Amino acid sequence: MKCAGPTKAAVSVTVGAGALLVVSVLFQQRTRTIEGTWIDLFEGSRFFEGEDLLTACNSDFMDAPWLDYYPNADSATGRLIDANRNSGTFVSKYGSWPVAAYSVKFEGHHQIVGVGFGHLGASPSEYVVDRMISIKPIASPKCDFRPG
């Protein structure tokens, strides 16, 4: 008895879906101008594209992408980040920690393919900064994402 193989239509649909997936991933990871809120805390660098501080501090906070940005400590941006490092408070059900937050605009890309990003690989994806266009501290941020 001869075993029937996949039809040409099934193969075409499978190849087409695979190609669409690859194009979609490449499109998302393209270099572009990106704006949003960066929340920088100890062992945590979370980025929220197109969001302000109020919408960023929610129950999905820990699922946010990592922001891969490490300016030279002697640069103007490095000194700005150092001066604002503990300007606010981050509160969770486990306690509170110092935090800083910034409105940022940069050229870069969203890396979504890989195995864990950021501290201990705990972030599902990351934004990579190729060139920081602007960075403005958010004064005295309070990020409280306790349930209820």
PDB file of C-alpha atoms in Angstrom:
ATOM      1  CA  MET A   1       0.000   0.000   0.000  1.00  0.00           C
ATOM      2  CA  LYS A   2       1.375   3.364  -1.007  1.00  0.00           C
ATOM      3  CA  CYS A   3       1.448   6.101   1.660  1.00  0.00           C
ATOM      4  CA  ALA A   4       0.167   9.443   0.421  1.00  0.00           C
ATOM      5  CA  GLY A   5       2.491  12.400   1.014  1.00  0.00           C
ATOM      6  CA  PRO A   6       1.489  15.981   1.664  1.00  0.00           C
ATOM      7  CA  THR A   7      -0.292  17.766  -1.131  1.00  0.00           C
ATOM      8  CA  LYS A   8       1.330  20.598  -3.038  1.00  0.00           C
ATOM      9  CA  ALA A   9      -1.207  22.971  -1.502  1.00  0.00           C
ATOM     10  CA  ALA A  10      -0.296  21.884   2.062  1.00  0.00           C
ATOM     11  CA  VAL A  11       3.413  22.328   1.328  1.00  0.00           C
ATOM     12  CA  SER A  12       2.768  25.747  -0.218  1.00  0.00           C
ATOM     13  CA  VAL A  13       0.724  26.898   2.789  1.00  0.00           C
ATOM     14  CA  THR A  14       3.394  25.680   5.230  1.00  0.00           C
ATOM     15  CA  VAL A  15       6.227  27.372   3.322  1.00  0.00           C
ATOM     16  CA  GLY A  16       4.177  30.567   2.977  1.00  0.00           C
ATOM     17  CA  ALA A  17       3.371  30.662   6.713  1.00  0.00           C
ATOM     18  CA  GLY A  18       7.037  30.095   7.577  1.00  0.00           C
ATOM     19  CA  ALA A  19       8.140  32.890   5.244  1.00  0.00           C
ATOM     20  CA  LEU A  20       5.537  35.242   6.722  1.00  0.00           C
ATOM     21  CA  LEU A  21       6.798  34.463  10.232  1.00  0.00           C
ATOM     22  CA  VAL A  22      10.421  35.174   9.246  1.00  0.00           C
ATOM     23  CA  VAL A  23       9.461  38.469   7.550  1.00  0.00           C
ATOM     24  CA  SER A  24       7.404  39.493  10.598  1.00  0.00           C
ATOM     25  CA  VAL A  25      10.289  38.822  13.011  1.00  0.00           C
ATOM     26  CA  LEU A  26      12.760  40.687  10.794  1.00  0.00           C
ATOM     27  CA  PHE A  27      10.350  43.634  10.521  1.00  0.00           C
ATOM     28  CA  GLN A  28       9.971  43.851  14.303  1.00  0.00           C
ATOM     29  CA  GLN A  29      13.734  43.718  14.790  1.00  0.00           C
ATOM     30  CA  ARG A  30      14.589  46.417  12.218  1.00  0.00           C
ATOM     31  CA  THR A  31      16.577  49.474  13.324  1.00  0.00           C
ATOM     32  CA  ARG A  32      14.227  52.409  13.852  1.00  0.00           C
ATOM     33  CA  THR A  33      13.541  55.421  16.083  1.00  0.00           C
ATOM     34  CA  ILE A  34      11.869  54.275  19.306  1.00  0.00           C
ATOM     35  CA  GLU A  35      10.342  56.319  22.156  1.00  0.00           C
ATOM     36  CA  GLY A  36       9.031  55.365  25.564  1.00  0.00           C
ATOM     37  CA  THR A  37       9.718  55.092  29.279  1.00  0.00           C
ATOM     38  CA  TRP A  38      12.819  53.441  30.706  1.00  0.00           C
ATOM     39  CA  ILE A  39      12.626  52.346  34.343  1.00  0.00           C
ATOM     40  CA  ASP A  40      16.088  51.657  35.751  1.00  0.00           C
ATOM     41  CA  LEU A  41      16.348  49.821  39.056  1.00  0.00           C
ATOM     42  CA  PHE A  42      18.768  47.435  40.722  1.00  0.00           C
ATOM     43  CA  GLU A  43      19.105  44.355  38.506  1.00  0.00           C
ATOM     44  CA  GLY A  44      16.242  45.633  36.379  1.00  0.00           C
ATOM     45  CA  SER A  45      16.193  47.771  33.248  1.00  0.00           C
ATOM     46  CA  ARG A  46      12.647  47.729  31.857  1.00  0.00           C
ATOM     47  CA  PHE A  47      11.464  49.555  28.746  1.00  0.00           C
ATOM     48  CA  PHE A  48       7.905  50.462  27.771  1.00  0.00           C
ATOM     49  CA  GLU A  49       7.612  51.554  24.151  1.00  0.00           C
ATOM     50  CA  GLY A  50       5.092  54.331  23.621  1.00  0.00           C
ATOM     51  CA  GLU A  51       4.048  54.373  27.290  1.00  0.00           C
ATOM     52  CA  ASP A  52       4.346  56.893  30.099  1.00  0.00           C
ATOM     53  CA  LEU A  53       5.288  56.119  33.712  1.00  0.00           C
ATOM     54  CA  LEU A  54       1.676  55.699  34.838  1.00  0.00           C
ATOM     55  CA  THR A  55       0.896  52.992  32.285  1.00  0.00           C
ATOM     56  CA  ALA A  56       4.337  51.346  32.645  1.00  0.00           C
ATOM     57  CA  CYS A  57       3.911  50.689  36.378  1.00  0.00           C
ATOM     58  CA  ASN A  58       1.311  47.953  36.208  1.00  0.00           C
ATOM     59  CA  SER A  59       0.982  44.261  36.978  1.00  0.00           C
ATOM     60  CA  ASP A  60       2.826  43.325  33.753  1.00  0.00           C
ATOM     61  CA  PHE A  61       5.925  45.266  34.817  1.00  0.00           C
ATOM     62  CA  MET A  62       8.174  42.221  35.224  1.00  0.00           C
ATOM     63  CA  ASP A  63       7.217  40.916  31.762  1.00  0.00           C
ATOM     64  CA  ALA A  64       8.470  44.067  30.046  1.00  0.00           C
ATOM     65  CA  PRO A  65      11.478  43.971  27.706  1.00  0.00           C
ATOM     66  CA  TRP A  66      14.972  44.747  29.001  1.00  0.00           C
ATOM     67  CA  LEU A  67      16.639  47.975  27.820  1.00  0.00           C
ATOM     68  CA  ASP A  68      20.226  47.252  26.796  1.00  0.00           C
ATOM     69  CA  TYR A  69      21.862  50.637  27.378  1.00  0.00           C
ATOM     70  CA  TYR A  70      25.158  51.180  29.174  1.00  0.00           C
ATOM     71  CA  PRO A  71      26.672  54.601  28.458  1.00  0.00           C
ATOM     72  CA  ASN A  72      30.252  55.345  29.464  1.00  0.00           C
ATOM     73  CA  ALA A  73      30.251  56.544  33.084  1.00  0.00           C
ATOM     74  CA  ASP A  74      32.381  59.576  32.106  1.00  0.00           C
ATOM     75  CA  SER A  75      29.972  60.715  29.378  1.00  0.00           C
ATOM     76  CA  ALA A  76      27.320  63.383  29.945  1.00  0.00           C
ATOM     77  CA  THR A  77      24.588  60.720  29.752  1.00  0.00           C
ATOM     78  CA  GLY A  78      26.493  58.446  32.139  1.00  0.00           C
ATOM     79  CA  ARG A  79      26.756  61.280  34.678  1.00  0.00           C
ATOM     80  CA  LEU A  80      23.035  62.102  34.243  1.00  0.00           C
ATOM     81  CA  ILE A  81      22.074  58.480  34.945  1.00  0.00           C
ATOM     82  CA  ASP A  82      24.410  58.299  37.947  1.00  0.00           C
ATOM     83  CA  ALA A  83      22.979  61.544  39.390  1.00  0.00           C
ATOM     84  CA  ASN A  84      19.395  60.237  39.091  1.00  0.00           C
ATOM     85  CA  ARG A  85      20.034  56.621  40.080  1.00  0.00           C
ATOM     86  CA  ASN A  86      17.974  56.677  43.291  1.00  0.00           C
ATOM     87  CA  SER A  87      15.550  59.518  42.566  1.00  0.00           C
ATOM     88  CA  GLY A  88      12.356  57.534  43.092  1.00  0.00           C
ATOM     89  CA  THR A  89      10.755  54.475  44.657  1.00  0.00           C
ATOM     90  CA  PHE A  90       9.810  51.104  43.228  1.00  0.00           C
ATOM     91  CA  VAL A  91       7.222  49.226  45.329  1.00  0.00           C
ATOM     92  CA  SER A  92       6.137  45.607  44.969  1.00  0.00           C
ATOM     93  CA  LYS A  93       4.567  43.017  47.267  1.00  0.00           C
ATOM     94  CA  TYR A  94       8.145  42.114  48.303  1.00  0.00           C
ATOM     95  CA  GLY A  95       9.196  45.576  49.475  1.00  0.00           C
ATOM     96  CA  SER A  96      10.514  48.829  48.026  1.00  0.00           C
ATOM     97  CA  TRP A  97      13.737  49.835  46.286  1.00  0.00           C
ATOM     98  CA  PRO A  98      15.322  52.950  44.796  1.00  0.00           C
ATOM     99  CA  VAL A  99      14.497  53.537  41.143  1.00  0.00           C
ATOM    100  CA  ALA A 100      15.044  56.066  38.352  1.00  0.00           C
ATOM    101  CA  ALA A 101      12.848  56.637  35.316  1.00  0.00           C
ATOM    102  CA  TYR A 102      13.466  58.419  32.027  1.00  0.00           C
ATOM    103  CA  SER A 103      11.588  59.463  28.924  1.00  0.00           C
ATOM    104  CA  VAL A 104      13.850  58.278  26.112  1.00  0.00           C
ATOM    105  CA  LYS A 105      14.108  58.446  22.352  1.00  0.00           C
ATOM    106  CA  PHE A 106      16.728  56.352  20.575  1.00  0.00           C
ATOM    107  CA  GLU A 107      17.714  54.593  17.396  1.00  0.00           C
ATOM    108  CA  GLY A 108      17.808  50.874  17.931  1.00  0.00           C
ATOM    109  CA  HIS A 109      15.876  47.659  17.581  1.00  0.00           C
ATOM    110  CA  HIS A 110      13.688  45.262  19.537  1.00  0.00           C
ATOM    111  CA  GLN A 111      15.457  41.892  19.857  1.00  0.00           C
ATOM    112  CA  ILE A 112      12.772  39.229  20.192  1.00  0.00           C
ATOM    113  CA  VAL A 113      14.605  36.103  19.075  1.00  0.00           C
ATOM    114  CA  GLY A 114      16.898  34.546  21.665  1.00  0.00           C
ATOM    115  CA  VAL A 115      16.916  32.765  24.981  1.00  0.00           C
ATOM    116  CA  GLY A 116      16.384  35.144  27.886  1.00  0.00           C
ATOM    117  CA  PHE A 117      17.609  38.714  28.058  1.00  0.00           C
ATOM    118  CA  GLY A 118      18.799  41.035  30.801  1.00  0.00           C
ATOM    119  CA  HIS A 119      19.705  40.085  34.356  1.00  0.00           C
ATOM    120  CA  LEU A 120      19.774  36.280  34.696  1.00  0.00           C
ATOM    121  CA  GLY A 121      17.978  36.007  31.347  1.00  0.00           C
ATOM    122  CA  ALA A 122      14.669  36.852  33.017  1.00  0.00           C
ATOM    123  CA  SER A 123      13.317  39.236  30.354  1.00  0.00           C
ATOM    124  CA  PRO A 124      11.419  37.865  27.350  1.00  0.00           C
ATOM    125  CA  SER A 125      13.047  40.314  24.901  1.00  0.00           C
ATOM    126  CA  GLU A 126      15.215  43.418  24.848  1.00  0.00           C
ATOM    127  CA  TYR A 127      15.576  46.766  23.173  1.00  0.00           C
ATOM    128  CA  VAL A 128      19.105  47.511  21.997  1.00  0.00           C
ATOM    129  CA  VAL A 129      20.145  51.173  21.847  1.00  0.00           C
ATOM    130  CA  ASP A 130      22.405  52.013  18.911  1.00  0.00           C
ATOM    131  CA  ARG A 131      22.249  55.776  19.479  1.00  0.00           C
ATOM    132  CA  MET A 132      20.492  57.686  22.251  1.00  0.00           C
ATOM    133  CA  ILE A 133      18.729  60.718  20.765  1.00  0.00           C
ATOM    134  CA  SER A 134      17.277  62.135  23.977  1.00  0.00           C
ATOM    135  CA  ILE A 135      16.999  61.132  27.612  1.00  0.00           C
ATOM    136  CA  LYS A 136      15.025  63.148  30.174  1.00  0.00           C
ATOM    137  CA  PRO A 137      14.736  62.149  33.836  1.00  0.00           C
ATOM    138  CA  ILE A 138      11.234  61.773  35.236  1.00  0.00           C
ATOM    139  CA  ALA A 139      11.252  63.656  38.539  1.00  0.00           C
ATOM    140  CA  SER A 140      10.674  61.607  41.722  1.00  0.00           C
ATOM    141  CA  PRO A 141       9.100  58.562  40.062  1.00  0.00           C
ATOM    142  CA  LYS A 142       7.014  56.205  42.165  1.00  0.00           C
ATOM    143  CA  CYS A 143       6.354  52.869  40.554  1.00  0.00           C
ATOM    144  CA  ASP A 144       3.922  50.848  42.663  1.00  0.00           C
ATOM    145  CA  PHE A 145       2.704  47.683  41.033  1.00  0.00           C
ATOM    146  CA  ARG A 146       1.306  45.839  44.029  1.00  0.00           C
ATOM    147  CA  PRO A 147      -1.909  43.999  43.207  1.00  0.00           C
ATOM    148  CA  GLY A 148      -5.164  45.665  44.138  1.00  0.00           C
TER     149      GLY A 148
END
